[in-house]
């Protein structure tokens, strides 16, 4: 009888030992699973942070490109205004030259008219002198 009791107790101890071992392995697996889950969650957070960092970098680059584009546009507008001012200045210069040529032409025309009037006066004066000389010559003739 004692032998059967010893075997029964031994079997019970072995069963308890196996049960404890199974429970221990189960707890270990749970810890491993939690550790893996925590690792996965950590990697996910890191990837999220990296993604946000990349997005911020892209947004920063986009803003920088927009600022550069605006700067180029302002430069182009400034050049366009400068060209417009230069064109207006050139047009004013051409208009000034045209007015100067017109004034010179009018001055030459007035000079020509003045010379023409002077010649006319000289011609009339010569004609009057000739008539006067003719009258004097006729009056000097004996009758």
Coordinates of C-alpha atoms in Angstrom, one line a residue:
X1 CA 0.0 0.0 0.0
X2 CA 2.8 2.3 0.9
X3 CA 4.3 1.8 -2.5
X4 CA 1.0 2.8 -4.2
X5 CA 0.8 5.9 -2.1
X6 CA 4.4 6.8 -2.9
X7 CA 3.8 6.3 -6.6
X8 CA 0.6 8.4 -6.3
X9 CA 2.4 11.2 -4.4
X10 CA 5.3 10.9 -6.9
X11 CA 2.8 11.2 -9.8
X12 CA 1.2 14.1 -8.1
X13 CA 4.5 15.9 -7.6
X14 CA 5.5 15.2 -11.2
X15 CA 2.1 16.5 -12.4
X16 CA 2.5 19.6 -10.3
X17 CA 6.0 20.1 -11.6
X18 CA 4.8 19.7 -15.2
X19 CA 2.0 22.1 -14.5
X20 CA 4.4 24.6 -12.9
X21 CA 6.7 24.3 -15.9
X22 CA 3.8 24.8 -18.3
X23 CA 2.6 27.8 -16.3
X24 CA 6.2 29.2 -16.2
X25 CA 6.5 28.7 -20.0
X26 CA 3.2 30.4 -20.5
X27 CA 4.2 33.3 -18.4
X28 CA 7.5 33.5 -20.3
X29 CA 5.7 33.4 -23.6
X30 CA 3.4 36.2 -22.3
X31 CA 6.4 38.2 -21.4
X32 CA 8.0 37.6 -24.8
X33 CA 4.8 38.5 -26.5
X34 CA 4.5 41.7 -24.5
X35 CA 8.2 42.5 -25.2
X36 CA 7.7 41.9 -28.9
X37 CA 4.5 44.0 -28.8
X38 CA 6.3 46.8 -27.0
X39 CA 9.2 46.6 -29.5
X40 CA 6.7 46.8 -32.4
X41 CA 4.9 49.7 -30.8
X42 CA 8.3 51.5 -30.2
X43 CA 9.3 50.9 -33.8
X44 CA 5.9 52.2 -34.9
X45 CA 6.4 55.4 -32.8
X46 CA 9.9 55.8 -34.2
X47 CA 8.6 55.4 -37.8
X48 CA 5.8 57.9 -37.1
X49 CA 8.4 60.4 -35.7
X50 CA 10.6 59.9 -38.7
X51 CA 7.7 60.3 -41.0
X52 CA 6.7 63.6 -39.3
X53 CA 10.3 64.7 -39.5
X54 CA 10.4 63.9 -43.3
X55 CA 7.1 65.7 -43.8
X56 CA 8.4 68.8 -41.9
X57 CA 11.5 68.7 -44.1
X58 CA 9.4 68.5 -47.2
X59 CA 7.2 71.3 -46.0
X60 CA 10.3 73.4 -45.2
X61 CA 11.7 72.7 -48.6
X62 CA 8.4 73.6 -50.2
X63 CA 8.2 76.9 -48.3
X64 CA 11.9 77.6 -49.2
X65 CA 11.1 77.0 -52.9
X66 CA 8.0 79.2 -52.7
X67 CA 10.1 82.0 -51.1
X68 CA 12.7 81.5 -53.9
X69 CA 10.0 81.6 -56.5
X70 CA 8.5 84.8 -55.0
X71 CA 12.0 86.3 -54.9
X72 CA 12.6 85.4 -58.6
X73 CA 9.1 86.8 -59.5
X74 CA 9.9 90.1 -57.7
X75 CA 13.3 90.2 -59.5
X76 CA 11.6 89.7 -62.9
X77 CA 9.0 92.4 -62.0
X78 CA 11.8 94.8 -61.0
X79 CA 13.6 94.1 -64.3
X80 CA 10.4 94.6 -66.2
X81 CA 9.8 97.9 -64.4
X82 CA 13.4 98.9 -65.1
X83 CA 13.0 98.0 -68.8
X84 CA 9.7 100.0 -68.9
X85 CA 11.4 103.0 -67.4
X86 CA 14.3 102.7 -69.8
X87 CA 11.8 102.4 -72.7
X88 CA 9.9 105.5 -71.5
X89 CA 13.3 107.4 -71.1
X90 CA 14.3 106.4 -74.6
X91 CA 10.9 107.5 -75.9
X92 CA 11.2 110.8 -74.1
X93 CA 14.7 111.2 -75.6
X94 CA 13.4 110.5 -79.1
X95 CA 10.5 112.9 -78.6
X96 CA 13.0 115.6 -77.3
X97 CA 15.2 115.0 -80.4
X98 CA 12.2 115.3 -82.6
X99 CA 11.1 118.5 -81.0
X100 CA 14.7 119.8 -81.3
X101 CA 14.7 119.0 -85.0
X102 CA 11.3 120.6 -85.5
X103 CA 12.6 123.8 -83.7
X104 CA 15.7 123.8 -85.9
X105 CA 13.6 123.3 -89.0
X106 CA 11.4 126.2 -88.0
X107 CA 14.5 128.3 -87.3
X108 CA 15.9 127.5 -90.7
X109 CA 12.5 128.3 -92.3
X110 CA 12.4 131.7 -90.5
X111 CA 16.0 132.3 -91.6
X112 CA 15.1 131.5 -95.2
X113 CA 12.0 133.8 -95.0
X114 CA 14.1 136.5 -93.5
X115 CA 16.7 136.2 -96.3
X116 CA 13.9 136.2 -98.9
X117 CA 12.4 139.4 -97.3
X118 CA 15.8 141.0 -97.3
X119 CA 16.4 140.1 -100.9
X120 CA 12.9 141.5 -101.8
X121 CA 13.7 144.7 -99.9
X122 CA 17.0 145.0 -101.7
X123 CA 15.3 144.3 -105.0
X124 CA 12.7 147.0 -104.3
X125 CA 15.4 149.4 -103.1
X126 CA 17.4 148.7 -106.3
X127 CA 14.4 149.2 -108.4
X128 CA 13.5 152.5 -106.6
X129 CA 17.1 153.7 -107.0
X130 CA 17.0 152.8 -110.7
X131 CA 13.7 154.7 -111.2
X132 CA 15.1 157.7 -109.3
X133 CA 18.3 157.6 -111.4
X134 CA 16.2 157.4 -114.6
X135 CA 14.1 160.3 -113.6
X136 CA 17.3 162.3 -112.7
X137 CA 18.8 161.4 -116.1
X138 CA 15.6 162.4 -117.9
X139 CA 15.4 165.7 -116.1
X140 CA 19.0 166.5 -116.9
X141 CA 18.3 166.2 -120.7
X142 CA 17.8 169.4 -122.6
X143 CA 14.3 169.9 -123.8

